[in-house]
């Protein structure tokens, strides 16, 4: 391992911003960098009823802008009745890592101004924001300890944001992945490429395993077709 070394190779598609750690083994390097110490990002996901005893699996990662600084992949300790409940349990268990990272940065003299917590389940996000007020017939049984996250979000000023499933980095830690999704998330975690966006995921699927970005096509008015599709998708109701 070496820090701030001039021998760090430049990414062919993404310039490395302030690399703080570079580690290389064989042909796959791991790069950790910081874009802004005031921005902390967390991704949490779950795989429902993955284990033989029908318990779910939680995956979570934390980043400061390039690569990841903290990750976890663990079996949930209780059985849940829905994927929404499993998402809530996983988020409640992992958010302590986000809190600790925030406190650690403050101890080093940095103030986190934007603390974003990404999830891909809209129903779970509503439960985390509103607590019991968003409970329905299928979620009234959920133990109150898992609404600890509602108080944390308010007290620690953490913003829960929806993240499309194909851009959910934590999915890598919940189940075996294959093909382009595996290589994209692996390279993102290793710091080789930037975080996946909708257009980058689509381009990756179209171009196979080539590691280069394709600019979105534009129509006669110069509008991006990708941006148009984004607006249409955002206008559609989401099931989580």
XYZ file of C-alpha atoms in Angstrom:
240
model
C 0.000 0.000 0.000
C 1.135 3.559 -0.637
C -0.387 6.991 -0.123
C -0.446 9.905 -2.537
C 1.979 8.187 -4.865
C 2.890 9.573 -8.268
C 2.721 6.025 -9.583
C -1.065 5.853 -9.246
C -2.354 5.169 -12.765
C -4.820 7.667 -14.212
C -8.289 6.259 -14.841
C -9.048 6.199 -18.578
C -12.599 7.497 -18.059
C -12.564 9.192 -14.669
C -9.852 11.456 -13.230
C -8.995 10.503 -9.665
C -9.807 13.367 -7.314
C -7.400 13.641 -4.386
C -6.473 9.963 -4.002
C -5.602 9.144 -0.390
C -4.892 5.445 -0.765
C -3.848 3.185 -3.607
C -3.490 -0.562 -3.384
C -2.742 -2.869 -6.281
C -2.750 -6.637 -6.499
C -2.300 -8.242 -9.873
C -4.232 -6.190 -12.478
C -7.045 -4.868 -10.281
C -6.168 -1.787 -8.201
C -8.191 -0.358 -5.337
C -8.373 3.407 -5.126
C -9.912 5.451 -2.321
C -10.320 9.186 -2.857
C -12.135 12.168 -1.392
C -14.035 14.729 -3.420
C -15.383 16.677 -0.468
C -15.111 15.842 3.233
C -18.422 17.624 3.797
C -20.352 15.046 1.724
C -20.948 11.550 3.123
C -22.834 8.929 1.095
C -24.272 5.597 2.254
C -25.938 2.849 0.208
C -27.935 0.077 1.935
C -29.759 -2.817 0.298
C -31.147 -6.237 1.208
C -31.776 -9.571 -0.437
C -35.079 -10.994 0.775
C -35.238 -14.553 2.178
C -31.793 -15.486 0.864
C -30.758 -17.967 3.552
C -32.090 -21.521 4.149
C -33.909 -20.376 7.291
C -35.656 -17.679 5.201
C -33.756 -14.776 6.728
C -32.664 -11.876 4.564
C -29.190 -10.501 3.897
C -28.054 -6.888 4.325
C -25.351 -5.081 2.386
C -24.101 -1.556 2.963
C -21.287 0.744 1.804
C -20.071 4.232 2.733
C -18.094 6.589 0.511
C -16.518 10.045 0.571
C -16.572 10.435 -3.189
C -14.341 7.819 -4.791
C -14.278 4.143 -3.915
C -15.626 3.026 -0.541
C -14.280 3.477 2.984
C -16.639 1.116 4.824
C -18.653 -1.928 3.792
C -20.688 -4.672 5.439
C -22.355 -7.878 4.308
C -24.306 -9.710 6.994
C -27.215 -12.061 7.608
C -30.183 -10.468 9.349
C -30.904 -11.781 12.842
C -34.677 -12.041 12.482
C -37.175 -13.292 9.907
C -39.235 -10.661 8.128
C -42.610 -10.886 6.383
C -41.826 -8.634 3.400
C -38.957 -7.085 1.477
C -40.006 -3.682 2.830
C -39.635 -4.893 6.406
C -36.267 -6.439 5.539
C -35.122 -3.107 4.061
C -36.181 -1.320 7.243
C -34.341 -3.823 9.441
C -31.192 -3.582 7.306
C -31.242 0.214 7.274
C -31.789 0.401 11.019
C -28.863 -1.949 11.626
C -26.440 -0.239 9.217
C -27.180 3.400 9.970
C -24.985 3.171 13.075
C -21.982 2.881 10.710
C -23.050 6.114 9.023
C -23.379 7.849 12.398
C -19.934 6.633 13.509
C -18.299 7.813 10.268
C -19.921 11.242 10.682
C -18.677 11.503 14.266
C -15.190 10.336 13.255
C -14.927 13.037 10.573
C -16.059 15.663 13.071
C -13.337 14.436 15.426
C -10.797 15.086 12.678
C -12.043 18.644 12.204
C -14.361 18.112 9.211
C -18.039 19.101 9.207
C -20.381 16.880 7.189
C -22.929 19.181 5.568
C -24.588 16.603 3.311
C -25.201 13.121 4.748
C -27.120 11.056 2.171
C -28.570 7.599 2.837
C -29.551 5.773 -0.377
C -32.165 3.008 -0.595
C -34.096 1.485 -3.493
C -37.378 0.685 -1.705
C -39.870 3.564 -1.635
C -42.120 1.927 0.985
C -39.186 1.463 3.353
C -38.201 5.102 2.860
C -41.708 6.220 3.877
C -41.584 4.073 7.020
C -38.172 5.487 7.927
C -39.319 9.072 7.465
C -42.793 8.832 8.988
C -42.531 5.911 11.394
C -45.835 4.383 12.519
C -47.774 6.995 10.537
C -46.918 5.128 7.311
C -47.746 1.666 8.643
C -50.439 -0.328 6.885
C -51.997 -3.731 7.427
C -48.799 -5.494 6.372
C -46.430 -3.411 8.497
C -48.253 -2.795 11.799
C -46.447 -5.714 13.417
C -42.934 -4.298 12.915
C -41.095 -3.935 16.206
C -40.653 -0.363 17.424
C -36.887 -0.818 17.759
C -36.590 -0.655 13.991
C -38.121 2.820 13.985
C -35.027 3.981 15.829
C -33.909 5.112 12.385
C -36.682 7.754 12.222
C -35.262 9.537 15.261
C -31.703 9.189 13.965
C -32.555 10.731 10.580
C -33.949 13.812 12.301
C -31.332 14.094 15.043
C -28.286 13.479 12.840
C -29.689 15.365 9.821
C -29.383 12.401 7.479
C -31.288 12.596 4.190
C -32.878 9.372 2.897
C -32.895 9.348 -0.907
C -34.297 6.861 -3.398
C -31.685 5.110 -5.541
C -32.703 3.000 -8.580
C -31.914 -0.685 -8.160
C -29.466 -0.764 -11.082
C -27.448 1.995 -9.390
C -27.520 0.441 -5.906
C -23.865 -0.250 -5.060
C -24.788 -2.180 -1.893
C -26.495 -4.801 -4.074
C -22.997 -6.202 -4.639
C -22.906 -7.279 -0.967
C -26.321 -8.955 -0.836
C -26.278 -11.657 -3.511
C -24.142 -13.232 -6.278
C -24.205 -10.982 -9.344
C -23.250 -11.774 -12.908
C -22.263 -10.089 -16.149
C -22.109 -6.342 -16.654
C -23.794 -5.503 -13.355
C -21.124 -7.429 -11.438
C -18.201 -5.761 -13.245
C -19.760 -2.289 -12.998
C -20.392 -2.480 -9.245
C -17.046 -4.196 -8.597
C -15.123 -1.492 -10.448
C -17.117 1.203 -8.643
C -16.317 -0.298 -5.243
C -12.638 -0.620 -6.168
C -12.559 3.050 -7.210
C -11.722 2.287 -10.847
C -14.834 3.972 -12.273
C -17.305 6.555 -10.874
C -20.632 5.729 -9.288
C -23.163 4.265 -11.729
C -25.788 6.601 -13.158
C -28.768 5.644 -15.275
C -27.112 6.640 -18.548
C -23.812 4.991 -17.618
C -25.576 1.720 -16.732
C -27.460 1.771 -20.036
C -24.273 2.499 -21.988
C -22.489 -0.303 -20.140
C -25.204 -2.751 -21.126
C -25.025 -1.628 -24.748
C -21.241 -1.662 -25.059
C -20.588 -4.980 -23.290
C -17.525 -4.980 -21.072
C -15.828 -1.955 -22.640
C -14.881 0.608 -20.010
C -15.739 3.830 -21.769
C -18.623 6.243 -21.624
C -20.965 6.914 -24.516
C -22.491 10.347 -24.732
C -26.314 10.283 -24.713
C -27.920 10.906 -28.072
C -29.755 14.159 -28.701
C -32.796 14.973 -30.793
C -33.224 17.769 -33.348
C -33.808 20.282 -30.545
C -30.587 19.299 -28.834
C -32.321 17.729 -25.842
C -30.755 14.671 -24.324
C -32.809 11.541 -24.950
C -31.556 10.096 -21.676
C -32.759 13.120 -19.727
C -36.141 12.819 -21.449
C -36.400 9.179 -20.411
C -35.404 10.100 -16.863
C -38.305 12.541 -16.624
C -40.759 9.984 -17.984
C -39.575 7.352 -15.502
C -39.659 9.814 -12.593
C -43.277 10.634 -13.482
C -44.311 6.987 -13.211
C -45.440 5.597 -9.830
C -42.732 3.527 -8.119
C -43.459 0.357 -6.182
C -40.053 0.369 -4.458
